[in-house]
PDB file of C-alpha atoms in Angstrom:
ATOM      1  CA  MET A1054     152.181 148.916  84.963  1.00  0.00           C
ATOM      2  CA  GLN A1055     153.222 146.860  82.033  1.00  0.00           C
ATOM      3  CA  LEU A1056     155.819 144.601  82.806  1.00  0.00           C
ATOM      4  CA  SER A1057     158.311 143.896  79.622  1.00  0.00           C
ATOM      5  CA  HIS A1058     161.236 142.470  80.782  1.00  0.00           C
ATOM      6  CA  LEU A1059     161.540 138.388  81.768  1.00  0.00           C
ATOM      7  CA  ARG A1060     163.071 138.598  84.894  1.00  0.00           C
ATOM      8  CA  GLY A1061     160.676 141.315  86.291  1.00  0.00           C
ATOM      9  CA  ILE A1062     157.651 139.234  84.399  1.00  0.00           C
ATOM     10  CA  ALA A1063     159.132 135.450  86.104  1.00  0.00           C
ATOM     11  CA  ASN A1064     159.787 136.761  89.829  1.00  0.00           C
ATOM     12  CA  THR A1065     155.762 138.703  89.469  1.00  0.00           C
ATOM     13  CA  ILE A1066     154.704 135.184  88.573  1.00  0.00           C
ATOM     14  CA  ILE A1067     156.491 133.705  91.544  1.00  0.00           C
ATOM     15  CA  GLY A1068     154.865 135.696  93.949  1.00  0.00           C
ATOM     16  CA  ILE A1069     151.242 135.550  92.379  1.00  0.00           C
ATOM     17  CA  SER A1070     151.900 131.670  92.736  1.00  0.00           C
ATOM     18  CA  HIS A1071     152.361 132.177  96.611  1.00  0.00           C
ATOM     19  CA  TYR A1072     149.372 134.378  96.821  1.00  0.00           C
ATOM     20  CA  LEU A1073     147.169 132.106  94.865  1.00  0.00           C
ATOM     21  CA  LYS A1074     148.312 128.718  97.322  1.00  0.00           C
ATOM     22  CA  ALA A1075     146.760 130.781  99.888  1.00  0.00           C
ATOM     23  CA  LYS A1076     143.762 132.194  98.011  1.00  0.00           C
ATOM     24  CA  PRO A1077     143.018 129.749  95.566  1.00  0.00           C
ATOM     25  CA  HIS A1078     139.600 131.153  94.185  1.00  0.00           C
ATOM     26  CA  ASP A1079     140.804 134.453  93.327  1.00  0.00           C
ATOM     27  CA  ASN A1080     140.043 134.214  89.433  1.00  0.00           C
ATOM     28  CA  SER A1081     140.654 137.731  88.403  1.00  0.00           C
ATOM     29  CA  ILE A1082     144.569 136.941  90.361  1.00  0.00           C
ATOM     30  CA  ALA A1083     144.738 133.831  88.508  1.00  0.00           C
ATOM     31  CA  TYR A1084     144.236 134.816  85.153  1.00  0.00           C
ATOM     32  CA  GLN A1085     146.674 137.601  85.595  1.00  0.00           C
ATOM     33  CA  LEU A1086     148.955 134.552  86.310  1.00  0.00           C
ATOM     34  CA  ASN A1087     148.044 133.023  82.762  1.00  0.00           C
ATOM     35  CA  GLN A1088     148.961 136.031  80.764  1.00  0.00           C
ATOM     36  CA  LEU A1089     152.142 136.680  82.932  1.00  0.00           C
ATOM     37  CA  ALA A1090     153.071 133.283  81.518  1.00  0.00           C
ATOM     38  CA  LEU A1091     152.581 133.953  78.012  1.00  0.00           C
ATOM     39  CA  PRO A1092     155.452 136.411  77.418  1.00  0.00           C
ATOM     40  CA  LEU A1093     157.833 133.297  78.660  1.00  0.00           C
ATOM     41  CA  VAL A1094     156.301 130.797  76.979  1.00  0.00           C
ATOM     42  CA  ASN A1095     156.177 132.808  73.597  1.00  0.00           C
ATOM     43  CA  ALA A1096     159.794 134.134  74.190  1.00  0.00           C
ATOM     44  CA  TYR A1097     161.240 130.344  74.701  1.00  0.00           C
ATOM     45  CA  GLN A1098     159.217 129.497  71.561  1.00  0.00           C
ATOM     46  CA  LYS A1099     161.233 132.395  69.629  1.00  0.00           C
ATOM     47  CA  ASN A1100     164.310 132.079  70.821  1.00  0.00           C
ATOM     48  CA  LYS A1101     164.499 127.869  70.829  1.00  0.00           C
ATOM     49  CA  GLU A1102     166.765 126.247  68.208  1.00  0.00           C
ATOM     50  CA  ASN A1103     168.452 123.103  67.463  1.00  0.00           C
ATOM     51  CA  HIS A1104     170.694 122.677  70.841  1.00  0.00           C
ATOM     52  CA  TRP A1105     169.848 125.833  72.021  1.00  0.00           C
ATOM     53  CA  HIS A1106     166.907 125.834  74.680  1.00  0.00           C
ATOM     54  CA  TRP A1107     166.480 128.797  76.231  1.00  0.00           C
ATOM     55  CA  PHE A1108     164.278 132.080  76.519  1.00  0.00           C
ATOM     56  CA  GLU A1109     166.872 134.775  74.829  1.00  0.00           C
ATOM     57  CA  GLN A1110     169.748 134.479  72.595  1.00  0.00           C
ATOM     58  CA  GLN A1111     172.278 134.723  75.586  1.00  0.00           C
ATOM     59  CA  LEU A1112     171.954 133.698  79.161  1.00  0.00           C
ATOM     60  CA  THR A1113     172.925 136.639  81.669  1.00  0.00           C
ATOM     61  CA  TYR A1114     171.820 136.602  84.811  1.00  0.00           C
ATOM     62  CA  ASP A1115     169.374 135.112  87.290  1.00  0.00           C
ATOM     63  CA  ASN A1116     168.912 132.303  85.119  1.00  0.00           C
ATOM     64  CA  ALA A1117     167.305 129.746  86.660  1.00  0.00           C
ATOM     65  CA  ILE A1118     164.458 132.238  87.475  1.00  0.00           C
ATOM     66  CA  LEU A1119     162.812 131.872  84.138  1.00  0.00           C
ATOM     67  CA  PRO A1120     161.691 128.035  84.355  1.00  0.00           C
ATOM     68  CA  LEU A1121     161.328 128.436  88.202  1.00  0.00           C
ATOM     69  CA  ALA A1122     158.568 130.899  87.215  1.00  0.00           C
ATOM     70  CA  LEU A1123     156.681 128.278  84.588  1.00  0.00           C
ATOM     71  CA  LEU A1124     157.132 125.668  87.053  1.00  0.00           C
ATOM     72  CA  CYS A1125     155.112 127.889  89.823  1.00  0.00           C
ATOM     73  CA  HIS A1126     152.563 128.413  86.535  1.00  0.00           C
ATOM     74  CA  TYR A1127     152.232 124.809  86.403  1.00  0.00           C
ATOM     75  CA  GLU A1128     151.601 124.306  89.882  1.00  0.00           C
ATOM     76  CA  ILE A1129     148.930 126.113  89.926  1.00  0.00           C
ATOM     77  CA  SER A1130     147.178 126.042  86.698  1.00  0.00           C
ATOM     78  CA  GLY A1131     148.483 122.304  85.356  1.00  0.00           C
ATOM     79  CA  ASP A1132     149.377 124.011  82.239  1.00  0.00           C
ATOM     80  CA  GLN A1133     151.549 121.161  81.024  1.00  0.00           C
ATOM     81  CA  GLN A1134     153.291 123.328  78.450  1.00  0.00           C
ATOM     82  CA  SER A1135     154.483 125.568  80.924  1.00  0.00           C
ATOM     83  CA  LEU A1136     155.720 122.467  82.441  1.00  0.00           C
ATOM     84  CA  ASN A1137     157.266 120.976  79.560  1.00  0.00           C
ATOM     85  CA  ILE A1138     159.156 124.811  78.742  1.00  0.00           C
ATOM     86  CA  ALA A1139     160.460 124.575  82.146  1.00  0.00           C
ATOM     87  CA  LEU A1140     161.979 121.176  82.522  1.00  0.00           C
ATOM     88  CA  GLU A1141     163.729 121.190  79.259  1.00  0.00           C
ATOM     89  CA  ALA A1142     165.072 124.902  79.646  1.00  0.00           C
ATOM     90  CA  LEU A1143     166.100 123.773  82.951  1.00  0.00           C
ATOM     91  CA  THR A1144     167.969 120.600  81.440  1.00  0.00           C
ATOM     92  CA  PHE A1145     170.010 122.833  78.742  1.00  0.00           C
ATOM     93  CA  LEU A1146     170.692 125.303  81.967  1.00  0.00           C
ATOM     94  CA  THR A1147     171.781 122.090  83.871  1.00  0.00           C
ATOM     95  CA  HIS A1148     174.380 120.877  80.826  1.00  0.00           C
ATOM     96  CA  LYS A1149     175.838 124.073  80.524  1.00  0.00           C
ATOM     97  CA  THR A1150     176.380 124.744  84.054  1.00  0.00           C
ATOM     98  CA  LEU A1151     176.546 121.509  85.949  1.00  0.00           C
ATOM     99  CA  THR A1152     178.746 119.599  83.374  1.00  0.00           C
ATOM    100  CA  PHE A1153     181.820 118.833  85.756  1.00  0.00           C
ATOM    101  CA  GLY A1154     179.635 117.395  88.849  1.00  0.00           C
ATOM    102  CA  PHE A1155     179.822 120.993  90.534  1.00  0.00           C
ATOM    103  CA  LEU A1156     178.264 124.474  89.792  1.00  0.00           C
ATOM    104  CA  ASN A1157     179.921 126.952  87.688  1.00  0.00           C
ATOM    105  CA  PRO A1158     177.263 129.821  87.362  1.00  0.00           C
ATOM    106  CA  ILE A1159     177.561 131.795  84.232  1.00  0.00           C
ATOM    107  CA  GLY A1160     179.908 134.583  84.628  1.00  0.00           C
ATOM    108  CA  ASN A1161     179.122 138.408  84.327  1.00  0.00           C
ATOM    109  CA  ASP A1162     182.069 139.101  82.242  1.00  0.00           C
ATOM    110  CA  GLY A1163     180.324 138.219  79.158  1.00  0.00           C
ATOM    111  CA  TRP A1164     177.673 135.825  80.082  1.00  0.00           C
ATOM    112  CA  LEU A1165     177.242 133.436  77.243  1.00  0.00           C
ATOM    113  CA  GLU A1166     175.569 133.727  74.202  1.00  0.00           C
ATOM    114  CA  LYS A1167     174.549 131.939  71.325  1.00  0.00           C
ATOM    115  CA  ASN A1168     177.021 129.789  69.893  1.00  0.00           C
ATOM    116  CA  HIS A1169     179.983 131.221  71.797  1.00  0.00           C
ATOM    117  CA  THR A1170     181.795 129.778  74.713  1.00  0.00           C
ATOM    118  CA  MET A1171     180.918 130.830  77.999  1.00  0.00           C
ATOM    119  CA  ALA A1172     182.181 133.658  80.582  1.00  0.00           C
ATOM    120  CA  LEU A1173     183.369 131.290  83.814  1.00  0.00           C
ATOM    121  CA  TYR A1174     183.849 134.373  85.702  1.00  0.00           C
ATOM    122  CA  ASP A1175     182.520 136.579  87.557  1.00  0.00           C
ATOM    123  CA  GLN A1176     179.981 134.123  89.217  1.00  0.00           C
ATOM    124  CA  GLN A1177     177.487 135.291  91.295  1.00  0.00           C
ATOM    125  CA  ALA A1178     175.374 134.112  94.566  1.00  0.00           C
ATOM    126  CA  ILE A1179     172.388 135.148  93.150  1.00  0.00           C
ATOM    127  CA  GLU A1180     172.807 132.694  90.285  1.00  0.00           C
ATOM    128  CA  THR A1181     173.323 129.822  93.076  1.00  0.00           C
ATOM    129  CA  MET A1182     170.536 131.098  94.890  1.00  0.00           C
ATOM    130  CA  ALA A1183     168.140 130.577  91.821  1.00  0.00           C
ATOM    131  CA  MET A1184     169.337 127.243  90.704  1.00  0.00           C
ATOM    132  CA  VAL A1185     168.853 125.863  94.284  1.00  0.00           C
ATOM    133  CA  LEU A1186     165.235 127.119  94.095  1.00  0.00           C
ATOM    134  CA  VAL A1187     164.137 125.597  90.653  1.00  0.00           C
ATOM    135  CA  TYR A1188     166.018 122.578  91.567  1.00  0.00           C
ATOM    136  CA  PHE A1189     163.808 122.081  94.502  1.00  0.00           C
ATOM    137  CA  LYS A1190     160.798 123.242  92.743  1.00  0.00           C
ATOM    138  CA  ALA A1191     161.670 121.044  90.342  1.00  0.00           C
ATOM    139  CA  TYR A1192     161.830 117.818  92.921  1.00  0.00           C
ATOM    140  CA  GLU A1193     158.936 118.934  94.294  1.00  0.00           C
ATOM    141  CA  ILE A1194     156.523 118.875  91.343  1.00  0.00           C
ATOM    142  CA  THR A1195     158.106 115.701  89.497  1.00  0.00           C
ATOM    143  CA  LYS A1196     159.825 114.025  92.310  1.00  0.00           C
ATOM    144  CA  ASP A1197     162.767 113.078  90.735  1.00  0.00           C
ATOM    145  CA  GLU A1198     165.454 112.538  92.750  1.00  0.00           C
ATOM    146  CA  LYS A1199     168.056 114.157  90.023  1.00  0.00           C
ATOM    147  CA  TYR A1200     166.466 117.125  90.960  1.00  0.00           C
ATOM    148  CA  MET A1201     167.605 116.803  94.987  1.00  0.00           C
ATOM    149  CA  HIS A1202     171.057 116.137  93.579  1.00  0.00           C
ATOM    150  CA  HIS A1203     171.326 119.069  91.485  1.00  0.00           C
ATOM    151  CA  LEU A1204     169.956 121.280  94.728  1.00  0.00           C
ATOM    152  CA  TYR A1205     172.687 119.464  96.854  1.00  0.00           C
ATOM    153  CA  GLN A1206     175.500 120.453  94.039  1.00  0.00           C
ATOM    154  CA  SER A1207     174.121 123.645  93.377  1.00  0.00           C
ATOM    155  CA  PHE A1208     174.187 124.737  97.272  1.00  0.00           C
ATOM    156  CA  LEU A1209     178.077 123.494  97.869  1.00  0.00           C
ATOM    157  CA  TRP A1210     178.796 126.287  95.579  1.00  0.00           C
ATOM    158  CA  PHE A1211     178.832 128.209  98.846  1.00  0.00           C
ATOM    159  CA  LEU A1212     180.856 126.282 100.408  1.00  0.00           C
ATOM    160  CA  ARG A1213     184.206 125.342  98.112  1.00  0.00           C
ATOM    161  CA  GLU A1214     182.712 123.273  95.739  1.00  0.00           C
ATOM    162  CA  ASN A1215     183.011 125.530  92.306  1.00  0.00           C
ATOM    163  CA  SER A1216     186.188 126.036  90.180  1.00  0.00           C
ATOM    164  CA  LEU A1217     188.273 127.371  92.686  1.00  0.00           C
ATOM    165  CA  ASN A1218     187.741 125.182  95.692  1.00  0.00           C
ATOM    166  CA  LEU A1219     186.954 128.373  97.364  1.00  0.00           C
ATOM    167  CA  PRO A1220     184.328 128.850 100.065  1.00  0.00           C
ATOM    168  CA  LEU A1221     182.024 132.078  99.478  1.00  0.00           C
ATOM    169  CA  TYR A1222     180.609 131.471 102.890  1.00  0.00           C
ATOM    170  CA  ASP A1223     182.514 133.085 105.426  1.00  0.00           C
ATOM    171  CA  HIS A1224     181.399 130.974 109.021  1.00  0.00           C
ATOM    172  CA  GLU A1225     183.119 133.872 110.948  1.00  0.00           C
ATOM    173  CA  THR A1226     181.510 136.713 109.616  1.00  0.00           C
ATOM    174  CA  LYS A1227     178.218 135.160 108.932  1.00  0.00           C
ATOM    175  CA  GLY A1228     178.142 136.521 105.462  1.00  0.00           C
ATOM    176  CA  CYS A1229     178.757 135.447 101.873  1.00  0.00           C
ATOM    177  CA  ALA A1230     181.514 136.583  99.544  1.00  0.00           C
ATOM    178  CA  ASP A1231     179.685 138.794  96.506  1.00  0.00           C
ATOM    179  CA  GLY A1232     181.519 136.558  94.089  1.00  0.00           C
ATOM    180  CA  LEU A1233     183.807 134.115  92.936  1.00  0.00           C
ATOM    181  CA  GLN A1234     186.525 135.824  90.336  1.00  0.00           C
ATOM    182  CA  PRO A1235     189.755 134.751  88.519  1.00  0.00           C
ATOM    183  CA  ASN A1236     192.113 135.227  91.001  1.00  0.00           C
ATOM    184  CA  GLY A1237     190.319 134.412  93.859  1.00  0.00           C
ATOM    185  CA  VAL A1238     186.814 135.397  95.950  1.00  0.00           C
ATOM    186  CA  ASN A1239     184.762 139.243  95.936  1.00  0.00           C
ATOM    187  CA  ARG A1240     185.448 139.490  99.330  1.00  0.00           C
ATOM    188  CA  ASN A1241     182.962 142.229  99.825  1.00  0.00           C
ATOM    189  CA  GLN A1242     180.265 140.714 101.594  1.00  0.00           C
ATOM    190  CA  GLY A1243     176.962 142.467 100.437  1.00  0.00           C
ATOM    191  CA  ALA A1244     173.328 142.004 101.560  1.00  0.00           C
ATOM    192  CA  GLU A1245     172.390 140.295  98.106  1.00  0.00           C
ATOM    193  CA  SER A1246     175.071 137.743  98.381  1.00  0.00           C
ATOM    194  CA  THR A1247     174.074 136.990 102.294  1.00  0.00           C
ATOM    195  CA  LEU A1248     170.537 136.842 101.490  1.00  0.00           C
ATOM    196  CA  ALA A1249     171.361 134.473  98.689  1.00  0.00           C
ATOM    197  CA  TYR A1250     173.469 132.132 100.822  1.00  0.00           C
ATOM    198  CA  LEU A1251     170.668 132.460 103.574  1.00  0.00           C
ATOM    199  CA  ILE A1252     167.892 131.527 101.603  1.00  0.00           C
ATOM    200  CA  SER A1253     169.481 129.032  99.998  1.00  0.00           C
ATOM    201  CA  HIS A1254     170.358 127.356 103.084  1.00  0.00           C
ATOM    202  CA  LEU A1255     166.720 127.414 104.153  1.00  0.00           C
ATOM    203  CA  VAL A1256     165.788 125.211 101.019  1.00  0.00           C
ATOM    204  CA  VAL A1257     168.389 122.836 101.714  1.00  0.00           C
ATOM    205  CA  PHE A1258     166.884 122.381 105.357  1.00  0.00           C
ATOM    206  CA  LYS A1259     163.178 121.704 103.591  1.00  0.00           C
ATOM    207  CA  ALA A1260     164.791 119.287 101.464  1.00  0.00           C
ATOM    208  CA  LEU A1261     166.335 117.116 104.425  1.00  0.00           C
ATOM    209  CA  GLU A1262     163.285 117.588 106.107  1.00  0.00           C
ATOM    210  CA  ILE A1263     161.840 116.139 102.818  1.00  0.00           C
ATOM    211  CA  GLU A1264     163.859 113.335 102.411  1.00  0.00           C
ATOM    212  CA  TYR A1265     164.090 112.348 106.441  1.00  0.00           C
ATOM    213  CA  ARG A1266     159.926 112.061 106.332  1.00  0.00           C
ATOM    214  CA  TYR A1267     160.482 109.938 102.983  1.00  0.00           C
ATOM    215  CA  LEU A1268     163.015 107.692 104.887  1.00  0.00           C
ATOM    216  CA  THR A1269     160.553 107.702 108.084  1.00  0.00           C
ATOM    217  CA  ASP A1270     157.649 106.514 105.968  1.00  0.00           C
ATOM    218  CA  HIS A1271     159.717 104.226 103.672  1.00  0.00           C
ATOM    219  CA  ASN A1272     161.471 102.424 107.271  1.00  0.00           C
ATOM    220  CA  LYS A1273     158.022 102.504 108.764  1.00  0.00           C
ATOM    221  CA  LEU A1274     156.941 100.874 105.648  1.00  0.00           C
ATOM    222  CA  HIS A1275     159.383  98.122 105.791  1.00  0.00           C
ATOM    223  CA  VAL A1276     158.863  97.234 109.344  1.00  0.00           C
ATOM    224  CA  ASP A1277     154.609  97.039 108.622  1.00  0.00           C
ATOM    225  CA  ILE A1278     155.538  94.498 106.162  1.00  0.00           C
ATOM    226  CA  LEU A1279     157.738  92.664 108.045  1.00  0.00           C
ATOM    227  CA  GLU A1280     155.691  92.559 111.030  1.00  0.00           C
ATOM    228  CA  ASN A1281     152.592  91.082 108.809  1.00  0.00           C
TER     229      ASN A1281
END
């Protein structure tokens, strides 16, 4: 089967990267991973221009999945070009969506076309999940704490740190609203949105575990220095 859509390619790269972590000596699959990264790299090089650092002429849905895929490719292959493109594109996406200190995902009521104004609504939970995932992976690779900060900023979108100051996660039903609209939240709590919240929540737990281990190790080192 020939993949042609960038997001389908990106999701496949992410899946294969997980497989190769378990089976690192499968050279045929590693080759396929490298081949799949090429369309993303080529799309970025074709569309990047001046202050537009993206894979397409517009930002649409599930945007962060594209730099996430190249981060996953770098993690397996060590391909520096994939890492450079991923971080540059992520910086661009961050500038577009986190300028005001809280996450404003690209709205699907018009998207963001090059040289046009970004659609603010309707904001979707899948966008936020992808942002949480990409920032976590960027932190894992670079150890730059700014990505951990952006991860938490993004997650708080579910809990009312958003343009309408309204929570999308419902603590009573344990479901997540389908989106943020100009007049409030979409009260439907679909499976996709709820899974997006739950996955994001699990990633936050992983991030907190990393921070806890870091602080524990740092404190142990500090005690050792004082004792010696």
